[in-house]
């Protein structure tokens, strides 16, 4: 338990990013982007033109972003490297956006893994037996329940670290696990740091990093997604040589009127 507590205080990227891969340190100036500056206002659209706010429209828009914006597994060469992480986190640099995604992934996996442990009678019995032995060793048998909970939380955390590390390495992790999917045993918790890459395993039937990233972005408000996506599109076009490109200076609609005489 004490070892896992120390690991919990470590930097999130140090824990979950596989070795040998360079991390982008790119930054952007948000006050010059769509979401950070005073935008030009055009004329209102005529009555009868409405925005599509359906769930299907939101999903299709998000899929469009996944197809055209970069992320950790497929970085962009223009603007920020991790553009989809920016859509989620909204920070002005790649490292902070990656941290926000990694922290959220770890939080989600820890909750799911803890629920899986609670539903697994074999693993719960193992934790109960160890907790009872520890409590007896300290001559405080009533503490067994508290120790069991601590062990299960540590176990779920360790498993989640391996999960997220596998996702960042390009592997797949199922949303809900069975006993066969489990990676670390209770007796190996203290060896987590030594087994960060040897214990984790890919599951072809699971979800990839990009799949989880889409799940994370779904609850982000439509307004934030649209504005942050325009930030990345605008900045990418500027990086390609059009330094004075502004999204709000573009013509998005053109209405043609002709007289009867014409």
Steps between C-alpha positions, in 0.01 A plus 500: 500500500781742587674429168182564300444824695845621394431402139173697508700817569712461188443701184221351289695499172799332663269217602298441186715592201710216355877559474681611188234729358556875481230724648397813311572831676316722250298796623248742349397855585134469591432874503556510122268205432127475436413412859718772652445817297215736416341359185363692205123475466325458167136545411244267651381211289141526371217341695455129445872410518553290812796314646488123524542420870410132478709229666577350158632833377726527806641151448565562130672831579721331757589226251592772250736648759657158568561455126662840448664606828810346655528317831769324704497185285490698173649847568434800276787671320330841524387693808494285815599137448219371724205692359225268622647518849470880464131460411464313831728704726512845343852575631753700296764224483523133408640378832216640714235372259659155504510509880129586517411205275732259685360604840141455382577161346666384821202623705249318277699177487550503877126527561416224253776272630390549860145403401639190327692404814190540715310268265778237490451263795837332453697825510293636789564183700872538432495861623294406807744225596800731470322779689410262782862380524630858514243602761584197715869575469441847643265355766205707373261250333218761460727693261474221241207669321689829462816322384301297247355819349847655481639190330220496243549870422876449460436198281258693278748789472792273402288324238388837363858623464574195285179556303577861412864420425387230257261746332778755450722222363242434228327201657135436585327462837143372551262741669386236751740221592466136588746308718681385186562861397669593829867593479643535851456268798454616857839355596671704225370844602830598658677418170281729287782736398722211392220345295353803324586353161532129575165456681270694267338320209302587190143377452392499135134502606543819701490873421797697367632834624307680226180318601542610862585853384170519314317389816676773699412772250131407466393688820692816403248769410427559134611863527842406641551226242416732210711791627803285585476318167498835319806602706691201367378539141584871494844451654582210265415713194719781633789258549469401133596853390182706531601692812209746477225240469201559732199270518265789579609685183377217276175513306280219629184584308411701194144600410427610144205726423376577149236755402199415284630736236817300466 
